[in-house]
mmCIF file of C-alpha atoms in Angstrom:
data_model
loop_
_atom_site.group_PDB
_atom_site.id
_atom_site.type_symbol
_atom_site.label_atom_id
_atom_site.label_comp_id
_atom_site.label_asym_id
_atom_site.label_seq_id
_atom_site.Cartn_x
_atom_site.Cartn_y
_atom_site.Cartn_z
ATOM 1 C CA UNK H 112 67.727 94.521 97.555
ATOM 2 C CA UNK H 113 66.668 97.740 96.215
ATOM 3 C CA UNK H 114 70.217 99.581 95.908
ATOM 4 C CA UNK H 115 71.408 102.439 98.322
ATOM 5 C CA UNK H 116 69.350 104.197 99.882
ATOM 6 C CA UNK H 117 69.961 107.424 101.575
ATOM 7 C CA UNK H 118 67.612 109.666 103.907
ATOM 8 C CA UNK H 119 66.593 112.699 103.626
ATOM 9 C CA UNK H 120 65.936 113.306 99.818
ATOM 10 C CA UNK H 121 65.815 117.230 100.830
ATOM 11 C CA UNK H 122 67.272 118.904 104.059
ATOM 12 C CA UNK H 123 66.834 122.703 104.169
ATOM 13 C CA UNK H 124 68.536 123.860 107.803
ATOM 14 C CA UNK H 125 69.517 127.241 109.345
ATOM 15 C CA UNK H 126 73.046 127.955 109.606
ATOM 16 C CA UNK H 127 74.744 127.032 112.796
ATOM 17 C CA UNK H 128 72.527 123.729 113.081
ATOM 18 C CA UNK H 129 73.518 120.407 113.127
ATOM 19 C CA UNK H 130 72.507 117.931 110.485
ATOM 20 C CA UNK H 131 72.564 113.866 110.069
ATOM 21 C CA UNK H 132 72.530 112.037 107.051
ATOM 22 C CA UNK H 133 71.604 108.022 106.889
ATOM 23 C CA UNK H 134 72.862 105.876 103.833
ATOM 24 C CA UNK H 135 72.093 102.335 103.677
ATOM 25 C CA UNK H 136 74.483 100.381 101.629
ATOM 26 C CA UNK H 137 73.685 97.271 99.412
ATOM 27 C CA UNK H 138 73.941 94.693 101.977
ATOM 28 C CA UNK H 139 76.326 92.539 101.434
ATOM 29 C CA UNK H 140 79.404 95.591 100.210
ATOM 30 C CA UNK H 141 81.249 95.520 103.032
ATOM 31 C CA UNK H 142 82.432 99.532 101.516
ATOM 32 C CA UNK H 143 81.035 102.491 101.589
ATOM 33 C CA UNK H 144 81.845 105.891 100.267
ATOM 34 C CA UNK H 145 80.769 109.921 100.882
ATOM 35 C CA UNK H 146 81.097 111.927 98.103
ATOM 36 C CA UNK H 147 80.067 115.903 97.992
ATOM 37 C CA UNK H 148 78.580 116.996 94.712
ATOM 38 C CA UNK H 149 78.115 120.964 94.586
ATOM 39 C CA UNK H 150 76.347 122.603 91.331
ATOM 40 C CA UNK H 151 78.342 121.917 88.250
ATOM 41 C CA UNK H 152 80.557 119.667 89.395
ATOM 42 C CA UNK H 153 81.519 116.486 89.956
ATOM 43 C CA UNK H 154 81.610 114.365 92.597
ATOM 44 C CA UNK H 155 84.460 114.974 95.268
ATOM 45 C CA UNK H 156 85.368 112.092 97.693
ATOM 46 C CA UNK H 157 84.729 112.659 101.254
ATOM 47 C CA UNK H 158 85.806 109.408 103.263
ATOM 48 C CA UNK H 159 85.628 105.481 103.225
ATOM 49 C CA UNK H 160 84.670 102.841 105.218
ATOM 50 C CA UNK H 161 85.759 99.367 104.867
ATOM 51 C CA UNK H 162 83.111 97.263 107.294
ATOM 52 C CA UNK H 163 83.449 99.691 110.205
ATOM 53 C CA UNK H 164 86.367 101.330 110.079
ATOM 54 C CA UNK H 165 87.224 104.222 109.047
ATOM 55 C CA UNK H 166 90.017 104.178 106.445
ATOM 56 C CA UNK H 167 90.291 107.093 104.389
ATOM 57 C CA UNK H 168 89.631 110.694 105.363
ATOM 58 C CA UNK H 169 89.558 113.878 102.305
ATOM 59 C CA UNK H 170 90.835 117.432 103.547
ATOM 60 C CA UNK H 171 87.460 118.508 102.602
ATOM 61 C CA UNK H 172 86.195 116.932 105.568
ATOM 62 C CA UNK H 173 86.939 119.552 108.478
ATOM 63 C CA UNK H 174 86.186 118.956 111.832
ATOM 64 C CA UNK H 175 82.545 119.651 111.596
ATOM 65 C CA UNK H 176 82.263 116.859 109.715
ATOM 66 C CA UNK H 177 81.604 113.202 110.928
ATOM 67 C CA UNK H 178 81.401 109.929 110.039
ATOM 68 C CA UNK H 179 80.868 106.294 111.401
ATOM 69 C CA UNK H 180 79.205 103.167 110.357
ATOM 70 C CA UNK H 181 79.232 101.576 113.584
ATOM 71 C CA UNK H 182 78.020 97.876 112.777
ATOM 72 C CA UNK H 183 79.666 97.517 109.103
ATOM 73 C CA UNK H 184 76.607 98.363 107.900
ATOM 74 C CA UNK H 185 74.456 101.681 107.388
ATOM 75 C CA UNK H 186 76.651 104.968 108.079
ATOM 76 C CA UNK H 187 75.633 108.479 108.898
ATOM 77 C CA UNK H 188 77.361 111.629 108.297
ATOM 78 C CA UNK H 189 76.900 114.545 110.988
ATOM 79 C CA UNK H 190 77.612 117.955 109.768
ATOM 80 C CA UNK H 191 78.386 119.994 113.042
ATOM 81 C CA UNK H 192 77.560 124.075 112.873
ATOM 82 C CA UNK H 193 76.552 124.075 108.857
ATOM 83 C CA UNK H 194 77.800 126.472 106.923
ATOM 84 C CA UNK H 195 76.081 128.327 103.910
ATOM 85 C CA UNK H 196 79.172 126.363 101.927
ATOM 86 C CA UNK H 197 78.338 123.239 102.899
ATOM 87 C CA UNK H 198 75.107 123.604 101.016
ATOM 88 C CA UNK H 199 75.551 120.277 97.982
ATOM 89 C CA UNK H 200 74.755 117.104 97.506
ATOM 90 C CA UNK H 201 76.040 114.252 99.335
ATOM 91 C CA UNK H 202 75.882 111.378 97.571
ATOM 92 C CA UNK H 203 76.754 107.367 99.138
ATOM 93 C CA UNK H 204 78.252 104.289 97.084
ATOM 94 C CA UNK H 205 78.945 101.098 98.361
ATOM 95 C CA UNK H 206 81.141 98.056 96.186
ATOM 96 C CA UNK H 207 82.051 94.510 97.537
ATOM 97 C CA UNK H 208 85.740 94.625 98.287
ATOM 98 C CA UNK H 209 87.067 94.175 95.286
ATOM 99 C CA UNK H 210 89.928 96.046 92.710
ATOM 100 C CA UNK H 211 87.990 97.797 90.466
ATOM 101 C CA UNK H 212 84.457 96.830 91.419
ATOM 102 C CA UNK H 213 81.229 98.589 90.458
ATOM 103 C CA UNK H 214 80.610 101.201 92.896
ATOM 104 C CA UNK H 215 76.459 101.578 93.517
ATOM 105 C CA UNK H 216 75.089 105.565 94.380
ATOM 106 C CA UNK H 217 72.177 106.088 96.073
ATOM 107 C CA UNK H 218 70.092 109.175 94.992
ATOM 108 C CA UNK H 219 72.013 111.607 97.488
ATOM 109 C CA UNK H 220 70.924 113.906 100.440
ATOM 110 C CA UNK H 221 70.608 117.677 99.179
ATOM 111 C CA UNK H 222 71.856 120.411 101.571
ATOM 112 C CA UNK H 223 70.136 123.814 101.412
ATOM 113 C CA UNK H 224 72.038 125.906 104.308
ATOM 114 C CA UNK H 225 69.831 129.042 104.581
ATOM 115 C CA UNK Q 111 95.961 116.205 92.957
ATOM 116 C CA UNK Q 112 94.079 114.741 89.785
ATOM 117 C CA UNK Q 113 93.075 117.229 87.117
ATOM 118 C CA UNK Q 114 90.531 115.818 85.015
ATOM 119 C CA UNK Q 115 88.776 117.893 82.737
ATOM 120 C CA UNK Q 116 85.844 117.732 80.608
ATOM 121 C CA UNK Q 117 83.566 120.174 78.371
ATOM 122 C CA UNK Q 118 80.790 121.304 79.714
ATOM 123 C CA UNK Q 119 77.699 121.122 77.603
ATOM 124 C CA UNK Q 120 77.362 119.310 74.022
ATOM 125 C CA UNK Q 121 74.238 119.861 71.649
ATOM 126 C CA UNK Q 122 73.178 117.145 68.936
ATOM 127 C CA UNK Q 123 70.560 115.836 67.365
ATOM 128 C CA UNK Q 124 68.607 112.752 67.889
ATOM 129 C CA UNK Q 125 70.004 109.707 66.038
ATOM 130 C CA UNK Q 126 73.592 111.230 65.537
ATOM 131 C CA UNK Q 127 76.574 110.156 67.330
ATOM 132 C CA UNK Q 128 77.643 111.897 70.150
ATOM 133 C CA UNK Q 129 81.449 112.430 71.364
ATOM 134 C CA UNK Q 130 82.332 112.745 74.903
ATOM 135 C CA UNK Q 131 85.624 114.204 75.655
ATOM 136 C CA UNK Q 132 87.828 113.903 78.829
ATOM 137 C CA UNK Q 133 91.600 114.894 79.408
ATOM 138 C CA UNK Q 134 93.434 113.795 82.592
ATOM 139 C CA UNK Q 135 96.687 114.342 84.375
ATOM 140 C CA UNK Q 136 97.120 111.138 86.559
ATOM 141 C CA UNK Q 137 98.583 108.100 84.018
ATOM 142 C CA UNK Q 138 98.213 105.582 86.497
ATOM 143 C CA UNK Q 139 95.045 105.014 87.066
ATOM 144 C CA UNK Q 140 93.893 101.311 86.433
ATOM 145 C CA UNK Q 141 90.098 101.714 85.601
ATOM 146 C CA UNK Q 142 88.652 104.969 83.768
ATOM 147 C CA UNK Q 143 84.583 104.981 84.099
ATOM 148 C CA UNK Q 144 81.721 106.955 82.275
ATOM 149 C CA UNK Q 145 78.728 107.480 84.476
ATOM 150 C CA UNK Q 146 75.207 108.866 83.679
ATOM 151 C CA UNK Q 147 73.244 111.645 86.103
ATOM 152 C CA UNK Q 148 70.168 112.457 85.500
ATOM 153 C CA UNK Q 149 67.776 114.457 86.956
ATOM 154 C CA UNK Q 150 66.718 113.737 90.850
ATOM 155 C CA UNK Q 151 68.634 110.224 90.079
ATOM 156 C CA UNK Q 152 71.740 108.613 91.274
ATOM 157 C CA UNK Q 153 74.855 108.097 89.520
ATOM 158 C CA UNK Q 154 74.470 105.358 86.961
ATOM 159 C CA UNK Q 155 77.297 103.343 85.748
ATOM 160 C CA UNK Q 156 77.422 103.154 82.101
ATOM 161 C CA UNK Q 157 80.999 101.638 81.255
ATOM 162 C CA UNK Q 158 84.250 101.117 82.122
ATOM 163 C CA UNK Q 159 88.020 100.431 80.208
ATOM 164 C CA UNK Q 160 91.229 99.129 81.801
ATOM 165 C CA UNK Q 161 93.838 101.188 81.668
ATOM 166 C CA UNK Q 162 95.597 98.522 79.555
ATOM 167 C CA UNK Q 163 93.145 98.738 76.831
ATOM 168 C CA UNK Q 164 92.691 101.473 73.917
ATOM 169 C CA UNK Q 165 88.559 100.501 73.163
ATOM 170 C CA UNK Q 166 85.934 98.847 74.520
ATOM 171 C CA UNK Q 167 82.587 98.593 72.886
ATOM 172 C CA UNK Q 168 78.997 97.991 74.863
ATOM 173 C CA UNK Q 169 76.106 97.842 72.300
ATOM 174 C CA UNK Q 170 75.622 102.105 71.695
ATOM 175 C CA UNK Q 171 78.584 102.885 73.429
ATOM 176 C CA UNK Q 172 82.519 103.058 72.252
ATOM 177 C CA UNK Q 173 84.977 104.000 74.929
ATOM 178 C CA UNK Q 174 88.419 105.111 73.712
ATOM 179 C CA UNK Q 175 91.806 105.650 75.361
ATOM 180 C CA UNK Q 176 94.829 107.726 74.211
ATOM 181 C CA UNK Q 177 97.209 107.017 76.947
ATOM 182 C CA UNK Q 178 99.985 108.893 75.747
ATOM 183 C CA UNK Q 179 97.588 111.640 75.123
ATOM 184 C CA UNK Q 180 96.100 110.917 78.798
ATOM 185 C CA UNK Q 181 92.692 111.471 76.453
ATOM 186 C CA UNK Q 182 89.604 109.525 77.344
ATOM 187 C CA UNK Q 183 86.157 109.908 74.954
ATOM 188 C CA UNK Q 184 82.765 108.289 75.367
ATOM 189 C CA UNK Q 185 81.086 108.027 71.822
ATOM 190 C CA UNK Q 186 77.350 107.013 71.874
ATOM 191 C CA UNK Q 187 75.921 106.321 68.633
ATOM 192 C CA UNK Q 188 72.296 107.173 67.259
ATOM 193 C CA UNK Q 189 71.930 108.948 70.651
ATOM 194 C CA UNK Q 190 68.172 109.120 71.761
ATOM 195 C CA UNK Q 191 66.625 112.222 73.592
ATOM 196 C CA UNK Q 192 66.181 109.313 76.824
ATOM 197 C CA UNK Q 193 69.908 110.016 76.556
ATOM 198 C CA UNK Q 194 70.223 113.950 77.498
ATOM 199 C CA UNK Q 195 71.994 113.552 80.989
ATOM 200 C CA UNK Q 196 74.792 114.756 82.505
ATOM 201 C CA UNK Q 197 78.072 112.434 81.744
ATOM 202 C CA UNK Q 198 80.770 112.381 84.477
ATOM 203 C CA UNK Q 199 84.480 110.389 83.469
ATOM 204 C CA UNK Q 200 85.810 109.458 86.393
ATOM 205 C CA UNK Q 201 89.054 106.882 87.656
ATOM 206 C CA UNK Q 202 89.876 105.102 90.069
ATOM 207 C CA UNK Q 203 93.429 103.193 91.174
ATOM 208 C CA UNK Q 204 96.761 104.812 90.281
ATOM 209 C CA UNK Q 205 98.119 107.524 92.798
ATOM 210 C CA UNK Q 206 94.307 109.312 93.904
ATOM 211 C CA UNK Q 207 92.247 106.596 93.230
ATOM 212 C CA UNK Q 208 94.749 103.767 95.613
ATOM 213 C CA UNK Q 209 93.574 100.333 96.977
ATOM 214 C CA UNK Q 210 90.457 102.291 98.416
ATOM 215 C CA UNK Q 211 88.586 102.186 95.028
ATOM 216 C CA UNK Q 212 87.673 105.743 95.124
ATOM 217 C CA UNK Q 213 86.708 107.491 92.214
ATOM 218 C CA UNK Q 214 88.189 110.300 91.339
ATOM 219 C CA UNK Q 215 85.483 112.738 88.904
ATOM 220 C CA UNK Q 216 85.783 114.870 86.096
ATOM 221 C CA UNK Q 217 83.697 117.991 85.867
ATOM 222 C CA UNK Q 218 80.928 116.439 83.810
ATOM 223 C CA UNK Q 219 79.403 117.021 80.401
ATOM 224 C CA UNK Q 220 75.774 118.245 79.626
ATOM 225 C CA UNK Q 221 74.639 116.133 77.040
ATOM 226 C CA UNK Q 222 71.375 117.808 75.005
ATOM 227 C CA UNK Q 223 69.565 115.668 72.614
ATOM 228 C CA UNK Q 224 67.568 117.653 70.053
ATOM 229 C CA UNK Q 225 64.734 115.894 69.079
#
């Protein structure tokens, strides 16, 4: 297994267009995690699967913003009508379902709203 | 929510020890992590303490905990310039972090190694 992988590396998109992001998890973590990282900060929690369901939502995901990970396994997150603010990176973990596991990042997707 | 706050950029010199400094609000929080970014690479784990702990050691690395103080610190001794990164505290458990195992981040360090 070669860790998480997420795809695109780079996505550069006008505003008002719609954008996808893939992550695929280590494969046998049955959780998975979005995280936003903008420039000088840290990472902020987005939302959290556990297989594939759903089980945690942030307020900083509005409406635009969608998630799923419809077979337990890889998830994508669909940012509706992008914003110039949504511009960051979006990083993925995944952990086995476990108190205080590792949690494993993939390199992240970075957002350039233009 | 969770405050956790950390200084942003730290100069030293290669083979000295470096400090790492975070302060947090949230005492409940069963695991406190350091992670590693670097460049155009993911989030690397370096370490971790339980919350019921005061210092772990891992080779180059000395985690402390001041719980009273709600202080966390990541020493690295005879730091190298491979480790000039950005270093990120971060918790999870307690009231934020919950069953889910999210982390909750600080605002991250800058760590420059001098050669």
């Amino acid at each position: 297994d070669t860790g998480v992988s997420q795809n695109p590396r780079h996505k550069i998109t006008k505003r008002g267009q719609n954008v996808t992001f893939r992550c695929d998890p280590i494969s046998e973590h049955n959780r998975l995690y979005w995280y936003r990282q903008t420039l000088g900060q840290g990472p902020e929690f987005l939302t959290y699967f556990q297989n594939e369901a759903q089980l945690e939502k942030s307020r900083l995901l509005s409406d635009r913003f969608s998630a799923e990970r419809p077979k337990g396994s890889f998830s994508t997150l669909e940012i509706q009508r992008t914003e110039q603010g949504d511009s960051a990176m979006y990083l993925c973990a995944s952990s086995l379902d476990r108190v205080g596991t590792e949690a494993f990042f993939g390199q992240g997707t970075r957002l350039t709203v233009v | 929510g969770e405050d956790v706050e950390q200084s942003l950029f730290l100069s030293v010199r290669e083979g000295d020890s470096s400090v790492i400094n975070c302060t947090y609000t949230d005492s409940s929080s069963t695991y406190l992590y350091w992670y590693k970014q670097e460049p155009g690479a993911g989030l690397q784990l370096l370490t971790y303490i339980f919350s019921n702990m005061d210092m772990k050691q891992d080779q180059r690395l000395t985690v402390l905990l001041n719980k009273k103080d709600k202080h966390l610190s990541l020493r690295i001794a005879d730091t190298q310039t491979g480790d000039s990164a950005i270093y990120f505290c971060a918790f999870s458990g307690g009231n934020y972090g919950g069953a889910t195992n999210k982390l909750i981040f600080g605002t991250g360090t800058l760590l420059a190694v001098q050669p």
